[in-house]
Amino acid sequence: MFRQLVTPVADNLPLSFLLATLPIMTVLLLLGVVRRPAWQASLAGVAVALLLAVTVWRLPVGMALNSLAAGATFAAWPVMWIVLNALLLYNVAVASGSFAAFSDWMVRHLPNDRRVALIVIGFSFGCLLEGVAGFGTPIAITSALLITLGFPAVEAIVFTLMFNTAPVAFGALGSPIITLGAVTQLPDVALGAMVGRQLPIIALLLPFYVIAVYGGVRAIRGVWPVLLVAGGSFASMQFLSSNFLGYALTDVLSSLASLICTLLFVKLWRFAPDPAFALRNVAPDQAPAPAPASNGLKGWLPWIVLSVTVILWVHLKVNAIGETKLEWPGLHNAIFITTYGKAYAAIWSFQPLATGTAILVATVITALLVRLSPAQLAAAAKRTLRQIRLPLATTMTIVGLAYLMNYSGMAYTLGVGVASVGPLFPLLSAFLGWLAVFLSGSDTSGNALFGNLQVVAARQLDLNPVLMAATNASGGVLGKMISPQNIATGTSTTDCRGQEGAILARTFKHSVFLTLVLGVIVMIQQHLLPWMIPS
């Protein structure tokens, strides 16, 4: 059995820590500075990590390659299976005219203002897609919708990525919290409640922050009541649902509350239009002509079918039918995690009826309801396969990198290094979750990667383990906007392939700043407001 080395460089933690950051720094520099495509940056990161894992952390070559294969397989199924079918649903909506009808409905029912469109589509509607499907689905769909309303492609992806933070910890019907509870052996209800006492603060501030980035103080001054309603309704329901109703439907309920409250508010509230923020495809002095009610139903149909199908699918546990747990040959229990004092499991849970299959069923139902011809469906499938190639390569590579760093021990060197800061650990705890999701692209995977490490560090430092574990999930949501996987998924439905570096350069500083804000919140909760932490 291979025993992981935590301090392989001269038995020195700081030096080992610095060396362990090299794969991550390689990806960040190639993406954000050199502006290389995400798949190239990810491959380079894997090459650096593979060299370090074998020569410095002394992981046998066979195990190193095996860990890459295990990560790539997990990325393909279930993660990219979800994204593939979400893109197919998007293309079916485009081919049938439903997407155009949805865009037209938005134009007719929203004020002639890009700020309001950003909030309703990027925040409220995007959060609904995150709650139902997750794994990059809202990035691809909402950015494409914003582009149809006249937003530049890169701008649409950047702001969609920024908005896709508040709901992520409860995404895909609570999958990240379920995983966090499993790896930490802490009550998932308590973990969900704790996350629900952190992220509502971010959710309330997020619309104001993003609109300030978009248009400065002037942009906020014109629509601040809309921002308050959208963020406040989401944050309130997020807190209530996660603490009193159950965390699984937190995102669905929160996003529906935000969407309904915001749409009703903009119907009742009147504000002076600002020509600087007018939607480009709507004349400022001309109201859109009335449209048949059937157009609105046609536009909303794919998303209603998707929501109902996935919620029923998971509630009835259809996804668990036929599930097979496969022990990865040559890797399962072949590595000893010295940080935890136990063998490292390597089990791939194959669910033929996973959430991605539910989205496929929703797509077929939608195609039948909108009377899409077999030829149109085949064309949509062909287009989807073209769109998914680069995101698939990027995701398989970056998740393979995460697995390699995990099984080699590099990830634990980073975690132990951060944990060594003592009383400041609550501040940096958020950055551990941030790092995990940057690597894996998923809060679920990020919780599997560092969730238990947070608990180990918390107990060593006499901190609250529920708070630190929950912070891993909360911090992870803020790493989502810079994850190569999610950026690549966002470019899949646009003409921005190859511009992942430019997108990362625009989101990185906001990701770091918001994670720092969360870290301050965690410090306050640990040291000043411990009564806020559920037992």
Short mmCIF file of C-alpha atoms in Angstrom, two decimals, residues 168-363:
data_model
loop_
_atom_site.label_atom_id
_atom_site.label_comp_id
_atom_site.label_asym_id
_atom_site.label_seq_id
_atom_site.Cartn_x
_atom_site.Cartn_y
_atom_site.Cartn_z
CA VAL A 168 -24.40 26.25 -6.19
CA ALA A 169 -24.09 24.72 -2.69
CA PHE A 170 -27.67 23.40 -2.98
CA GLY A 171 -27.48 22.67 -6.72
CA ALA A 172 -28.76 19.53 -8.44
CA LEU A 173 -31.34 19.04 -5.66
CA GLY A 174 -28.87 19.21 -2.78
CA SER A 175 -26.20 16.83 -4.15
CA PRO A 176 -23.26 18.83 -2.66
CA ILE A 177 -24.74 18.69 0.86
CA ILE A 178 -25.51 14.98 0.57
CA THR A 179 -21.90 14.34 -0.46
CA LEU A 180 -20.53 16.58 2.29
CA GLY A 181 -22.48 14.70 4.93
CA ALA A 182 -21.26 11.36 3.58
CA VAL A 183 -17.54 12.23 3.56
CA THR A 184 -17.52 14.04 6.94
CA GLN A 185 -19.93 11.77 8.85
CA LEU A 186 -21.67 14.94 10.08
CA PRO A 187 -25.49 15.37 9.95
CA ASP A 188 -26.42 16.59 6.47
CA VAL A 189 -29.37 18.54 7.91
CA ALA A 190 -27.03 20.53 10.16
CA LEU A 191 -24.61 21.12 7.29
CA GLY A 192 -27.41 22.34 5.02
CA ALA A 193 -28.69 24.65 7.75
CA MET A 194 -25.20 26.09 8.32
CA VAL A 195 -24.67 26.77 4.62
CA GLY A 196 -28.10 28.41 4.73
CA ARG A 197 -26.77 30.80 7.37
CA GLN A 198 -23.81 31.87 5.21
CA LEU A 199 -24.85 32.05 1.57
CA PRO A 200 -28.00 34.18 2.01
CA ILE A 201 -25.70 37.09 2.89
CA ILE A 202 -23.84 36.58 -0.41
CA ALA A 203 -27.13 36.11 -2.28
CA LEU A 204 -28.50 39.39 -0.95
CA LEU A 205 -25.36 41.31 -1.96
CA LEU A 206 -24.73 39.56 -5.27
CA PRO A 207 -27.22 41.44 -7.50
CA PHE A 208 -25.86 44.77 -6.24
CA TYR A 209 -22.27 43.64 -6.71
CA VAL A 210 -22.73 42.30 -10.24
CA ILE A 211 -24.70 45.31 -11.45
CA ALA A 212 -22.03 47.59 -9.96
CA VAL A 213 -19.39 45.67 -11.94
CA TYR A 214 -21.60 45.92 -15.02
CA GLY A 215 -22.42 49.63 -14.95
CA GLY A 216 -21.03 51.27 -11.83
CA VAL A 217 -22.91 53.25 -9.19
CA ARG A 218 -25.15 54.81 -11.83
CA ALA A 219 -26.43 51.35 -12.78
CA ILE A 220 -27.35 50.53 -9.17
CA ARG A 221 -29.00 53.90 -8.56
CA GLY A 222 -31.54 53.30 -11.30
CA VAL A 223 -32.73 49.81 -10.36
CA TRP A 224 -31.79 49.22 -6.72
CA PRO A 225 -35.36 48.26 -5.70
CA VAL A 226 -35.30 45.45 -8.29
CA LEU A 227 -31.96 44.25 -6.95
CA LEU A 228 -33.30 44.27 -3.40
CA VAL A 229 -36.40 42.29 -4.36
CA ALA A 230 -34.46 39.72 -6.43
CA GLY A 231 -31.68 39.19 -3.91
CA GLY A 232 -33.84 39.58 -0.82
CA SER A 233 -36.51 37.09 -1.92
CA PHE A 234 -33.85 34.55 -2.92
CA ALA A 235 -31.87 34.98 0.30
CA SER A 236 -34.95 34.79 2.53
CA MET A 237 -36.25 31.60 0.93
CA GLN A 238 -32.74 30.10 0.89
CA PHE A 239 -32.49 30.60 4.65
CA LEU A 240 -36.01 29.36 5.39
CA SER A 241 -35.83 26.32 3.15
CA SER A 242 -32.36 25.15 4.22
CA ASN A 243 -33.15 25.58 7.91
CA PHE A 244 -36.80 24.61 8.20
CA LEU A 245 -38.14 22.97 5.00
CA GLY A 246 -35.28 20.73 3.83
CA TYR A 247 -32.18 21.55 1.82
CA ALA A 248 -32.90 19.38 -1.27
CA LEU A 249 -35.38 21.85 -2.79
CA THR A 250 -33.67 24.98 -1.45
CA ASP A 251 -32.49 26.23 -4.85
CA VAL A 252 -35.73 25.43 -6.64
CA LEU A 253 -37.84 27.23 -4.04
CA SER A 254 -35.41 30.16 -3.71
CA SER A 255 -35.10 30.73 -7.45
CA LEU A 256 -38.85 30.44 -7.99
CA ALA A 257 -39.43 32.95 -5.19
CA SER A 258 -36.89 35.32 -6.76
CA LEU A 259 -38.24 34.85 -10.28
CA ILE A 260 -41.90 35.33 -9.34
CA CYS A 261 -41.29 38.25 -6.95
CA THR A 262 -39.01 40.06 -9.41
CA LEU A 263 -41.33 39.60 -12.41
CA LEU A 264 -44.31 40.81 -10.38
CA PHE A 265 -42.34 43.75 -9.02
CA VAL A 266 -41.16 45.00 -12.43
CA LYS A 267 -44.77 44.79 -13.63
CA LEU A 268 -45.99 47.00 -10.79
CA TRP A 269 -43.01 49.32 -10.32
CA ARG A 270 -42.36 52.18 -12.70
CA PHE A 271 -38.96 53.80 -13.06
CA ALA A 272 -37.45 56.33 -15.41
CA PRO A 273 -35.80 54.50 -18.34
CA ASP A 274 -32.09 55.07 -18.88
CA PRO A 275 -31.17 54.99 -22.59
CA ALA A 276 -27.64 53.89 -21.67
CA PHE A 277 -29.01 50.55 -20.48
CA ALA A 278 -31.78 49.95 -23.03
CA LEU A 279 -32.01 46.49 -24.56
CA ARG A 280 -30.40 46.75 -27.97
CA ASN A 281 -33.16 44.97 -29.87
CA VAL A 282 -36.00 46.99 -28.34
CA ALA A 283 -36.71 50.55 -29.44
CA PRO A 284 -36.85 52.76 -26.33
CA ASP A 285 -39.94 54.64 -27.49
CA GLN A 286 -41.90 51.67 -28.77
CA ALA A 287 -43.71 49.08 -26.67
CA PRO A 288 -43.73 45.56 -28.10
CA ALA A 289 -46.96 44.46 -29.75
CA PRO A 290 -49.16 41.98 -27.90
CA ALA A 291 -48.35 38.33 -28.53
CA PRO A 292 -50.57 35.25 -28.21
CA ALA A 293 -50.47 33.58 -24.79
CA SER A 294 -49.47 30.36 -26.52
CA ASN A 295 -46.10 31.92 -27.40
CA GLY A 296 -45.31 32.37 -23.72
CA LEU A 297 -46.28 28.77 -22.97
CA LYS A 298 -44.13 27.56 -25.85
CA GLY A 299 -41.17 29.53 -24.52
CA TRP A 300 -41.49 28.29 -20.93
CA LEU A 301 -42.40 24.70 -21.88
CA PRO A 302 -38.85 23.18 -22.02
CA TRP A 303 -37.92 24.60 -18.61
CA ILE A 304 -41.19 23.59 -16.96
CA VAL A 305 -40.86 20.04 -18.31
CA LEU A 306 -37.22 19.95 -17.18
CA SER A 307 -38.00 21.11 -13.64
CA VAL A 308 -40.96 18.77 -13.12
CA THR A 309 -39.18 15.75 -14.60
CA VAL A 310 -35.96 16.12 -12.61
CA ILE A 311 -37.73 16.87 -9.31
CA LEU A 312 -39.99 13.81 -9.69
CA TRP A 313 -37.08 11.70 -10.90
CA VAL A 314 -35.00 12.40 -7.80
CA HIS A 315 -37.93 12.42 -5.37
CA LEU A 316 -39.03 8.97 -6.58
CA LYS A 317 -35.36 7.81 -6.52
CA VAL A 318 -35.48 6.70 -10.14
CA ASN A 319 -31.80 7.64 -10.35
CA ALA A 320 -30.91 4.85 -7.91
CA ILE A 321 -32.44 2.09 -10.06
CA GLY A 322 -29.71 -0.11 -11.51
CA GLU A 323 -26.93 1.71 -9.64
CA THR A 324 -23.65 -0.20 -9.62
CA LYS A 325 -20.70 0.62 -7.38
CA LEU A 326 -17.46 -0.41 -9.06
CA GLU A 327 -14.17 -0.62 -7.20
CA TRP A 328 -11.49 0.94 -9.41
CA PRO A 329 -8.90 -1.78 -10.10
CA GLY A 330 -5.40 -1.04 -8.85
CA LEU A 331 -6.53 2.09 -6.99
CA HIS A 332 -9.27 1.16 -4.53
CA ASN A 333 -7.82 0.96 -1.00
CA ALA A 334 -4.31 0.84 -2.50
CA ILE A 335 -3.33 4.23 -1.04
CA PHE A 336 -3.15 5.20 2.62
CA ILE A 337 -4.19 8.76 3.49
CA THR A 338 -1.75 9.70 6.23
CA THR A 339 -3.71 12.87 7.04
CA TYR A 340 -6.85 10.87 7.84
CA GLY A 341 -5.19 7.62 8.93
CA LYS A 342 -7.21 5.38 6.62
CA ALA A 343 -7.15 3.72 3.21
CA TYR A 344 -8.34 5.72 0.21
CA ALA A 345 -11.43 4.28 -1.46
CA ALA A 346 -11.78 4.52 -5.24
CA ILE A 347 -15.37 3.64 -6.07
CA TRP A 348 -17.19 4.77 -9.20
CA SER A 349 -20.95 4.84 -8.77
CA PHE A 350 -22.47 4.17 -12.17
CA GLN A 351 -26.11 5.19 -12.39
CA PRO A 352 -27.62 4.48 -15.81
CA LEU A 353 -30.66 6.52 -14.75
CA ALA A 354 -28.67 9.43 -13.28
CA THR A 355 -29.85 13.05 -13.42
CA GLY A 356 -28.51 13.36 -16.97
CA THR A 357 -30.89 10.61 -18.05
CA ALA A 358 -33.77 12.54 -16.45
CA ILE A 359 -32.80 15.57 -18.55
CA LEU A 360 -32.75 13.34 -21.65
CA VAL A 361 -36.27 12.15 -20.83
CA ALA A 362 -37.35 15.79 -20.38
CA THR A 363 -35.79 16.59 -23.77
#
